[in-house]
PDB file of N, CA and C in Angstrom:
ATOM      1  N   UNK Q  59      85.464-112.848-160.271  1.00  0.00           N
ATOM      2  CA  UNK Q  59      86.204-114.005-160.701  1.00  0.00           C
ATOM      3  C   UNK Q  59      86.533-114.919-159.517  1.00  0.00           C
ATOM      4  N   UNK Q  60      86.337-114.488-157.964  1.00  0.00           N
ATOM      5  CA  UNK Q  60      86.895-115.463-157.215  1.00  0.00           C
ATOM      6  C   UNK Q  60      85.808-115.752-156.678  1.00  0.00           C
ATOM      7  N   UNK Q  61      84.389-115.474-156.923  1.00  0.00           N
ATOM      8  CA  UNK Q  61      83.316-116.108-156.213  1.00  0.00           C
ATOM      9  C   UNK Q  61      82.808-117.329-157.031  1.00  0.00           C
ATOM     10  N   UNK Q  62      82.512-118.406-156.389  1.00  0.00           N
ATOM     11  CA  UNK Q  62      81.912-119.518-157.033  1.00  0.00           C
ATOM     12  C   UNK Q  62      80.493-119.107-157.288  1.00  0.00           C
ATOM     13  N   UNK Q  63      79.595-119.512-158.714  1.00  0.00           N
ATOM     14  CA  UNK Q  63      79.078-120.092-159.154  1.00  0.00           C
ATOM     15  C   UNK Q  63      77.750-120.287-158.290  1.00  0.00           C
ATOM     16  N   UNK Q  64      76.796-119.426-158.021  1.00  0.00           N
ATOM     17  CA  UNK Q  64      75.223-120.216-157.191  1.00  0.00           C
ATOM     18  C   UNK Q  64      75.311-121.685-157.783  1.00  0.00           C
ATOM     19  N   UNK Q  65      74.921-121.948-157.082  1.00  0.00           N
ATOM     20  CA  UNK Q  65      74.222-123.429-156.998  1.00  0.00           C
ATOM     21  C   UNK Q  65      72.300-123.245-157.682  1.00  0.00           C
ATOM     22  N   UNK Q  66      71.735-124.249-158.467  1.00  0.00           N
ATOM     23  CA  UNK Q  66      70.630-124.060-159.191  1.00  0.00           C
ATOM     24  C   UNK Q  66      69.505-123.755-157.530  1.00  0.00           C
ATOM     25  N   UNK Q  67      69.633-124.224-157.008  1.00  0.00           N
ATOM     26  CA  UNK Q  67      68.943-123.998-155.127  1.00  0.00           C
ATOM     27  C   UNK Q  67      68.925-123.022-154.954  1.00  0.00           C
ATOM     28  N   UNK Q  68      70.459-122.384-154.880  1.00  0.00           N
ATOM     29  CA  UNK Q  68      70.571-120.900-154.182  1.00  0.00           C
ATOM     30  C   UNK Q  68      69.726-119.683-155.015  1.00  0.00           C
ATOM     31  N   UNK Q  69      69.979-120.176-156.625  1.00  0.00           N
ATOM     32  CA  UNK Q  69      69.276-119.303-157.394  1.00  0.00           C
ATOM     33  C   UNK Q  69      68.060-119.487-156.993  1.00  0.00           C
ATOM     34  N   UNK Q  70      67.181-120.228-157.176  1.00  0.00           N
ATOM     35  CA  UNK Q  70      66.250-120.346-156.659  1.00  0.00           C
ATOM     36  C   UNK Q  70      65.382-119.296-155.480  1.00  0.00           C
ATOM     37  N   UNK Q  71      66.105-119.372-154.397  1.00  0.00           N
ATOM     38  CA  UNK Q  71      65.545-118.375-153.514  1.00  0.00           C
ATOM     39  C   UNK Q  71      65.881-117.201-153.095  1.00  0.00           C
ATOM     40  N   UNK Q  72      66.378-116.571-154.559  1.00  0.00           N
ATOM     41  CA  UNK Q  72      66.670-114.960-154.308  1.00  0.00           C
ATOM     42  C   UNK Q  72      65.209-114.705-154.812  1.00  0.00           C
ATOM     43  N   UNK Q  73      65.015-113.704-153.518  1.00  0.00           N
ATOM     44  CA  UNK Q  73      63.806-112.963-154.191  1.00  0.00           C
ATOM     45  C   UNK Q  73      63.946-111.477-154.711  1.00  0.00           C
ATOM     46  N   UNK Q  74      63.160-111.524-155.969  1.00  0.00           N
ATOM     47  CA  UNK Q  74      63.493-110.250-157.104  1.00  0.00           C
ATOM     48  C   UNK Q  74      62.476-109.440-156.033  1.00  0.00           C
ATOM     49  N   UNK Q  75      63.028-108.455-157.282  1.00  0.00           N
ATOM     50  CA  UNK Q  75      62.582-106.848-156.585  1.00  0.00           C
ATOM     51  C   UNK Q  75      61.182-106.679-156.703  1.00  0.00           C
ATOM     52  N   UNK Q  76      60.355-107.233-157.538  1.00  0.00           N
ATOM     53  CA  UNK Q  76      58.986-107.221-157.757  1.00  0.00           C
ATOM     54  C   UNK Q  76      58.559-108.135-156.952  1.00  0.00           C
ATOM     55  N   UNK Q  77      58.943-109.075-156.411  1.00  0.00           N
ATOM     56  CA  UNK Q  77      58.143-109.690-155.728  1.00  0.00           C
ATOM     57  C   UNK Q  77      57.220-109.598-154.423  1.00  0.00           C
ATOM     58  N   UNK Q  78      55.974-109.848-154.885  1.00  0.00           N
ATOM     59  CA  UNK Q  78      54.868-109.299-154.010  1.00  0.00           C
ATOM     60  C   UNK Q  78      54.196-110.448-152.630  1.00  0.00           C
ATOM     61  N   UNK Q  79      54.608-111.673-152.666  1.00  0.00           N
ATOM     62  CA  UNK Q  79      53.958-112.501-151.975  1.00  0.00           C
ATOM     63  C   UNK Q  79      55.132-112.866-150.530  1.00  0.00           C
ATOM     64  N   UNK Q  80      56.318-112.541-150.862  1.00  0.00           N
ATOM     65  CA  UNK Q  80      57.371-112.091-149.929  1.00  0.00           C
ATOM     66  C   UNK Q  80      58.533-113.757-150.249  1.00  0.00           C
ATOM     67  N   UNK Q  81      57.693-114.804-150.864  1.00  0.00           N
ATOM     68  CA  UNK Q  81      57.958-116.101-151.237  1.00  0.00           C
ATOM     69  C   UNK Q  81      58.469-116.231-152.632  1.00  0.00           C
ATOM     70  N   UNK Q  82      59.973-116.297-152.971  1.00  0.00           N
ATOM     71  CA  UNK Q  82      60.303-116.832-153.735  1.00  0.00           C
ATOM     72  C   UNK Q  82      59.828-118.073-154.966  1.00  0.00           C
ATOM     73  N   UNK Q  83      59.377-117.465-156.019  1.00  0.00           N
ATOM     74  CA  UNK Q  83      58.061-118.614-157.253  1.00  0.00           C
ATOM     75  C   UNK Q  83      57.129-119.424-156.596  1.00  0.00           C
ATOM     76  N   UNK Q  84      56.269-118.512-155.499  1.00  0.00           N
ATOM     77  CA  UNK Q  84      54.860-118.427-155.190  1.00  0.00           C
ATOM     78  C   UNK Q  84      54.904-116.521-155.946  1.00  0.00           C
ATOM     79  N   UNK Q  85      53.160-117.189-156.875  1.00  0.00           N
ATOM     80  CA  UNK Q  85      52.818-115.760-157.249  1.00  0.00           C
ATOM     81  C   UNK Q  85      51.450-116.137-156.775  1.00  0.00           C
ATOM     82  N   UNK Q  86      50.288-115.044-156.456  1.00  0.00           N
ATOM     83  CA  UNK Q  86      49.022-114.598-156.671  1.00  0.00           C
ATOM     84  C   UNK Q  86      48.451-114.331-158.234  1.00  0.00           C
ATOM     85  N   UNK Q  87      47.630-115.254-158.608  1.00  0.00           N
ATOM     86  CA  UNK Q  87      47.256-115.158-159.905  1.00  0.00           C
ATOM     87  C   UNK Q  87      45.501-114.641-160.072  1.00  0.00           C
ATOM     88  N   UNK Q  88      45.413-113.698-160.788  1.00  0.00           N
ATOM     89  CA  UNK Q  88      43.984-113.420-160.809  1.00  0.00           C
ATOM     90  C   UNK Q  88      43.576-112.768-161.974  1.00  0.00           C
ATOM     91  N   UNK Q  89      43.104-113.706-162.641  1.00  0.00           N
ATOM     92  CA  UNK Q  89      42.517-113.413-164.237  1.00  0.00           C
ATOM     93  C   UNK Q  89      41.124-114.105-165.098  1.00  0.00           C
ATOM     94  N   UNK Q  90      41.000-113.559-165.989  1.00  0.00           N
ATOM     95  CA  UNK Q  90      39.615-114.175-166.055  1.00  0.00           C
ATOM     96  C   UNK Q  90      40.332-115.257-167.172  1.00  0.00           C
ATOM     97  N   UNK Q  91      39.256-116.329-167.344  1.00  0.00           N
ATOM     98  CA  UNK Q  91      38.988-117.265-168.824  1.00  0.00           C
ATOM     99  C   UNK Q  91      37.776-118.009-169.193  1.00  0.00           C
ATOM    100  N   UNK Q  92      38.132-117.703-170.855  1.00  0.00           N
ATOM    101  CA  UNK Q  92      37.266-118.143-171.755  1.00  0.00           C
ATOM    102  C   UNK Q  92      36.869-119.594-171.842  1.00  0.00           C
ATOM    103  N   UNK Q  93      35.653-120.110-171.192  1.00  0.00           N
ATOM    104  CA  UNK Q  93      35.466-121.152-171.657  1.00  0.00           C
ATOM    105  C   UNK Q  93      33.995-121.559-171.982  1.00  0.00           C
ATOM    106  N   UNK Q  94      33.700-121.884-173.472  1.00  0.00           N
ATOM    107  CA  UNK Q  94      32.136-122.279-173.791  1.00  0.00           C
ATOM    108  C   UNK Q  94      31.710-121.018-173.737  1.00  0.00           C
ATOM    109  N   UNK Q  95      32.406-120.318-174.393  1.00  0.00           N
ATOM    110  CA  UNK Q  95      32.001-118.526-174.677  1.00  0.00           C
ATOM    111  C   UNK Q  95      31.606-117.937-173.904  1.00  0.00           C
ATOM    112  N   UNK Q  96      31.925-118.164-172.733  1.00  0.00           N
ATOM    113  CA  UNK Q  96      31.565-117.212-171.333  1.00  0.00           C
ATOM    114  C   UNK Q  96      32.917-116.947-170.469  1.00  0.00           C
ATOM    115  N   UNK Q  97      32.651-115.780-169.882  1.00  0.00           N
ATOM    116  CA  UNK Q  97      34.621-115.785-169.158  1.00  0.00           C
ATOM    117  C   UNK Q  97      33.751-115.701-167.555  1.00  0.00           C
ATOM    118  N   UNK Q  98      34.941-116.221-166.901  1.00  0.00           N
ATOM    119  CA  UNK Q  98      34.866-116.833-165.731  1.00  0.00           C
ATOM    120  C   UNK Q  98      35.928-116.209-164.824  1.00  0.00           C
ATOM    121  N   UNK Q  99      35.971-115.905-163.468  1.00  0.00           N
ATOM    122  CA  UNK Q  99      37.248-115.324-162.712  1.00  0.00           C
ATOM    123  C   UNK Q  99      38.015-116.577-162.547  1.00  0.00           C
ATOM    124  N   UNK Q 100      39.349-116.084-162.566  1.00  0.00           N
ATOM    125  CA  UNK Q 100      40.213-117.685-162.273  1.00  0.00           C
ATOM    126  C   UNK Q 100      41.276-117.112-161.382  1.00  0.00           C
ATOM    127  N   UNK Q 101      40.989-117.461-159.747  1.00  0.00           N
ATOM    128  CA  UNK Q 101      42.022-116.719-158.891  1.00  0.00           C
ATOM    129  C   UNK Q 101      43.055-117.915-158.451  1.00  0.00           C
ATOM    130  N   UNK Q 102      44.037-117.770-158.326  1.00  0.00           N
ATOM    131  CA  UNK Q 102      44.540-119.338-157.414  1.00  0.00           C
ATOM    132  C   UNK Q 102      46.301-118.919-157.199  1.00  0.00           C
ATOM    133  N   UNK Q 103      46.748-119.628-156.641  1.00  0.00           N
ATOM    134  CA  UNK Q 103      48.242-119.191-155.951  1.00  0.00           C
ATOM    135  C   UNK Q 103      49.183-120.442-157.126  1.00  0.00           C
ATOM    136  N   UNK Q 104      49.781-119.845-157.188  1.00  0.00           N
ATOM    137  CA  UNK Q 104      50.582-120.714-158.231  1.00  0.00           C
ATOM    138  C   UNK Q 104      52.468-120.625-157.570  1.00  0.00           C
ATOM    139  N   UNK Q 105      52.945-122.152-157.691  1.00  0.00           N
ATOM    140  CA  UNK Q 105      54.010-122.287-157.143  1.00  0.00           C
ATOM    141  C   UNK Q 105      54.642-122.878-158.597  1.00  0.00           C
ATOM    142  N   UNK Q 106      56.500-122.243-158.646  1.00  0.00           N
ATOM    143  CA  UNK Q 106      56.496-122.768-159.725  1.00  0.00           C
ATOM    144  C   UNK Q 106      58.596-123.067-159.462  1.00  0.00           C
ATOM    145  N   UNK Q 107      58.932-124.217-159.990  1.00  0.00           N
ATOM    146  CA  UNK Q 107      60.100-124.545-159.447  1.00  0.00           C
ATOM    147  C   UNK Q 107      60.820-124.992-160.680  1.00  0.00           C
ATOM    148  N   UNK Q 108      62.207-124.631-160.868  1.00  0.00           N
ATOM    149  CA  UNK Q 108      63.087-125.661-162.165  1.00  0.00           C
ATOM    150  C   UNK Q 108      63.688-127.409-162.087  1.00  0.00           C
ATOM    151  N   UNK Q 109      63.151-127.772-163.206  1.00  0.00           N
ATOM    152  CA  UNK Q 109      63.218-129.103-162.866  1.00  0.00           C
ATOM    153  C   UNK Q 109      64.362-129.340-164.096  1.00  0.00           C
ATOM    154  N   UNK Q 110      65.229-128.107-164.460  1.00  0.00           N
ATOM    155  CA  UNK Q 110      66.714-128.551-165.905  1.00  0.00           C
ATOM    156  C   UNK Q 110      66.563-128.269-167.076  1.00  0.00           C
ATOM    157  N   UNK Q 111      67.550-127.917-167.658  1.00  0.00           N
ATOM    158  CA  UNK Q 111      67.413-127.446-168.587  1.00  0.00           C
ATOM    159  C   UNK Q 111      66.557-126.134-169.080  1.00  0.00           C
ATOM    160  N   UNK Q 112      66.141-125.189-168.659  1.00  0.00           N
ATOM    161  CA  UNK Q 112      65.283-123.781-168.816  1.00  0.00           C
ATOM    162  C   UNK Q 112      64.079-124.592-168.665  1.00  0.00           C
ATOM    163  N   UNK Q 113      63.447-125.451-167.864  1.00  0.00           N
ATOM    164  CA  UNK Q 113      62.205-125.897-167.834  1.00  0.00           C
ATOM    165  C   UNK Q 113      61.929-125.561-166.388  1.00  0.00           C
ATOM    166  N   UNK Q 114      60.324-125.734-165.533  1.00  0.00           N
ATOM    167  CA  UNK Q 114      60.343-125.380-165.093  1.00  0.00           C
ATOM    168  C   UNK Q 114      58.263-125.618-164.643  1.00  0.00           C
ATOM    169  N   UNK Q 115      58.930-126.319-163.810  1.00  0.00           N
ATOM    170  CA  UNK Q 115      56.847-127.390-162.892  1.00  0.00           C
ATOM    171  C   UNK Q 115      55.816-126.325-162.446  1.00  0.00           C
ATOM    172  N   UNK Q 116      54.979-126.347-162.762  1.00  0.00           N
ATOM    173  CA  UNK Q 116      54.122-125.353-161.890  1.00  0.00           C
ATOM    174  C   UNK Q 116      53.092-126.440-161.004  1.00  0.00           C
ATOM    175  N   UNK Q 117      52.415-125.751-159.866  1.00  0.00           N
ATOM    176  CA  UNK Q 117      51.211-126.597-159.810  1.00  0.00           C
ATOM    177  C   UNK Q 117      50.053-125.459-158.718  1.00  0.00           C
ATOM    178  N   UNK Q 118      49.362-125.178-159.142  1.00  0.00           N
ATOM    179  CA  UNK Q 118      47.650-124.495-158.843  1.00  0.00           C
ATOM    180  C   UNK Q 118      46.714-124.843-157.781  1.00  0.00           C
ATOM    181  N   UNK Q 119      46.493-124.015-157.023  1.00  0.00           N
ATOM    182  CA  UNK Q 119      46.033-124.115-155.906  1.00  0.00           C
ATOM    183  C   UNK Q 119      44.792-123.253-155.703  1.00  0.00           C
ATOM    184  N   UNK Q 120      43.656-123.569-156.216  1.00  0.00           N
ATOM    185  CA  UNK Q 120      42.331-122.547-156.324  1.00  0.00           C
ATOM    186  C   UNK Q 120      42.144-121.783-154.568  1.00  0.00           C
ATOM    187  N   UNK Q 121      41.962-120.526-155.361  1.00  0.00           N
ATOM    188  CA  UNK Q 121      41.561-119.683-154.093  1.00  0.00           C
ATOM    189  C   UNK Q 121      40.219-120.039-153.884  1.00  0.00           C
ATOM    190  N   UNK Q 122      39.548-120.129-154.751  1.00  0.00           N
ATOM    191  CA  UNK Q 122      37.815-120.814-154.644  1.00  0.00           C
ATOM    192  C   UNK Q 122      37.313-121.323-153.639  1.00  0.00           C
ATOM    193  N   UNK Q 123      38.546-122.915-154.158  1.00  0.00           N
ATOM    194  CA  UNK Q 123      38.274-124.399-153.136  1.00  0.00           C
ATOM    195  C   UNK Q 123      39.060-124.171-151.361  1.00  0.00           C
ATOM    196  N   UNK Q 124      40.373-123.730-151.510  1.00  0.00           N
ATOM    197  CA  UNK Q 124      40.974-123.855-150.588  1.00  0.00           C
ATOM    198  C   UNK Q 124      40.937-122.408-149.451  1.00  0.00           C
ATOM    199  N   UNK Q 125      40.487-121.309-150.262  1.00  0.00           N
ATOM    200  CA  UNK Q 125      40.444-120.031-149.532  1.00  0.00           C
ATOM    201  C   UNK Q 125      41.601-119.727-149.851  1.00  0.00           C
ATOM    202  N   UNK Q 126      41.743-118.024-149.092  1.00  0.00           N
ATOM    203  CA  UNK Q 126      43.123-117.421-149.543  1.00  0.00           C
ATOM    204  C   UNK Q 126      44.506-117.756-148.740  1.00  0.00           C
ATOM    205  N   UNK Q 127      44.174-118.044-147.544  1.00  0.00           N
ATOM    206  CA  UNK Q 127      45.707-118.458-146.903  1.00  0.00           C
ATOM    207  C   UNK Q 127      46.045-120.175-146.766  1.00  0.00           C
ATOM    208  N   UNK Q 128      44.655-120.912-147.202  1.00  0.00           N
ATOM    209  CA  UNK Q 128      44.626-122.205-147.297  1.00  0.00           C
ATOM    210  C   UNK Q 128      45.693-122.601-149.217  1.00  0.00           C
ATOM    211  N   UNK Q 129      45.513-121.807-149.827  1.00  0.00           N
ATOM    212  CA  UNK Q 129      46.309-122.139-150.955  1.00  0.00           C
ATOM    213  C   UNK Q 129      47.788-121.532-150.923  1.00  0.00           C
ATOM    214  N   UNK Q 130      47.577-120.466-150.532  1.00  0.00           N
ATOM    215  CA  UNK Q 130      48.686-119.936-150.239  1.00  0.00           C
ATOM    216  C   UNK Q 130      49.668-120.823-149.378  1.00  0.00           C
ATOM    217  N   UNK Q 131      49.376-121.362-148.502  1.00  0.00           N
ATOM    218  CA  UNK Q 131      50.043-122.257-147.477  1.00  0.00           C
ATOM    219  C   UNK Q 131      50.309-123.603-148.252  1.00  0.00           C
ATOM    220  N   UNK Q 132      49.386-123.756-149.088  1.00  0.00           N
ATOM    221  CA  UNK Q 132      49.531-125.457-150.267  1.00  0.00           C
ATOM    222  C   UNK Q 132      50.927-125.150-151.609  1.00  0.00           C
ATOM    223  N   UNK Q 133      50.292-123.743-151.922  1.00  0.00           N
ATOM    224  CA  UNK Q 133      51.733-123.310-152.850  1.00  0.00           C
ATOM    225  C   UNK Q 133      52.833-123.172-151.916  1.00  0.00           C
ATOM    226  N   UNK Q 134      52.813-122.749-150.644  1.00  0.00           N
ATOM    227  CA  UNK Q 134      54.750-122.450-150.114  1.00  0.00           C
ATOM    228  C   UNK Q 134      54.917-123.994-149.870  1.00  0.00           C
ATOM    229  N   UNK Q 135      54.229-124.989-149.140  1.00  0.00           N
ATOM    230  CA  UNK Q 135      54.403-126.459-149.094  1.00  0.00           C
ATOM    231  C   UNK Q 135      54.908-127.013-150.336  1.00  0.00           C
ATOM    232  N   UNK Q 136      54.326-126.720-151.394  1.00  0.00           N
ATOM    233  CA  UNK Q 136      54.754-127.663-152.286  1.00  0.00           C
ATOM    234  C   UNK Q 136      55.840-127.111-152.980  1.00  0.00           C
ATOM    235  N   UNK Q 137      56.131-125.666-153.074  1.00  0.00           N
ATOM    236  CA  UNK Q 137      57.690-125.374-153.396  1.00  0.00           C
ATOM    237  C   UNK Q 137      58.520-125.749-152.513  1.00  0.00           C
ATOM    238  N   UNK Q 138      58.143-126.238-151.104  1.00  0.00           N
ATOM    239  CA  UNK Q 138      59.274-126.038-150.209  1.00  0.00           C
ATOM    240  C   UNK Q 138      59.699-127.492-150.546  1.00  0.00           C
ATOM    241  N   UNK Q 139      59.149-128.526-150.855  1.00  0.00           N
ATOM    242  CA  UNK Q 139      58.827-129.838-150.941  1.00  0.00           C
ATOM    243  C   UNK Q 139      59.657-129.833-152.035  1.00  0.00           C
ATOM    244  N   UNK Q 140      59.825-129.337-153.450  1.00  0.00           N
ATOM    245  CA  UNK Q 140      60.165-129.595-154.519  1.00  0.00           C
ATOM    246  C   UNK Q 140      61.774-128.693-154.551  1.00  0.00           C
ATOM    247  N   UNK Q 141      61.955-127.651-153.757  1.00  0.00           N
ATOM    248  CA  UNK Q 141      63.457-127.189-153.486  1.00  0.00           C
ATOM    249  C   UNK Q 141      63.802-128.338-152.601  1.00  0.00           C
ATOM    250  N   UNK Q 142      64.010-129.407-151.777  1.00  0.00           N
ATOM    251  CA  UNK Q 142      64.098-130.572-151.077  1.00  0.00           C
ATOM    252  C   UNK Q 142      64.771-131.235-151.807  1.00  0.00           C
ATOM    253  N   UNK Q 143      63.549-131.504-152.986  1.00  0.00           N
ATOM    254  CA  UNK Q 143      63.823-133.015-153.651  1.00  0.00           C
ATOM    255  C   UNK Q 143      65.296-132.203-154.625  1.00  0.00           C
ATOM    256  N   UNK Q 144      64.644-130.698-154.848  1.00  0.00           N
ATOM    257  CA  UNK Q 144      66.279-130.397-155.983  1.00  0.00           C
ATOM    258  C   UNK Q 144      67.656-130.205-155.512  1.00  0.00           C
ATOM    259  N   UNK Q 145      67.415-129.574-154.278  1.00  0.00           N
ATOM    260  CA  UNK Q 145      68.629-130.216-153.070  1.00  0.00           C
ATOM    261  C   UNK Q 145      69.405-131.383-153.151  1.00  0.00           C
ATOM    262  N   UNK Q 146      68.777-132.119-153.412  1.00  0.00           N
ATOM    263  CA  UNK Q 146      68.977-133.794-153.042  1.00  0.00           C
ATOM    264  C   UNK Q 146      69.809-133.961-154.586  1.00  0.00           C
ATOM    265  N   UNK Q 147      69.657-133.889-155.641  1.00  0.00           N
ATOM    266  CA  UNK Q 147      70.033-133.917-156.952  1.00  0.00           C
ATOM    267  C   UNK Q 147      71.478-133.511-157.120  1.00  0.00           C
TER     268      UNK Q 147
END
């Protein structure tokens, strides 16, 4: 009762107990999909941040195009970029 309230930020960068990439909503994604009746590998780093109300931005970073520490480094940039702008709010 006498502790204030996280802030939507602070929540933000607790990292849970499962988490494997050591980065707070950066995950490693690796699954296949269906498209034109053939399945395809679909690997890519996915960063994902709350933008209000239980909603919540993602944006995809192919391991393909960028390699594995080249996306990886594009997903922690662009969460770090988008905890900034929710800072600011």
């Amino acid at each position: 009762a006498t502790l204030k309230p996280l802030t939507r930020l602070e929540r933000c960068q607790i990292k849970k107990k499962n988490n494997r990439s050591g980065i707070s909503g950066v995950t490693r994604i690796d699954t296949w999909e269906d498209t034109r009746g053939r399945r395809y590998p679909r690997r890519y780093w996915l960063a994902q941040w709350p933008i209000g109300k239980g909603h919540a931005r993602m944006r995809k970073f192919s391991i393909k195009l960028y390699g594995e520490r080249g996306a990886f480094r594009r997903a922690l940039l662009a969460r770090k970029q988008a905890l900034k702008r929710l800072a600011k709010t």
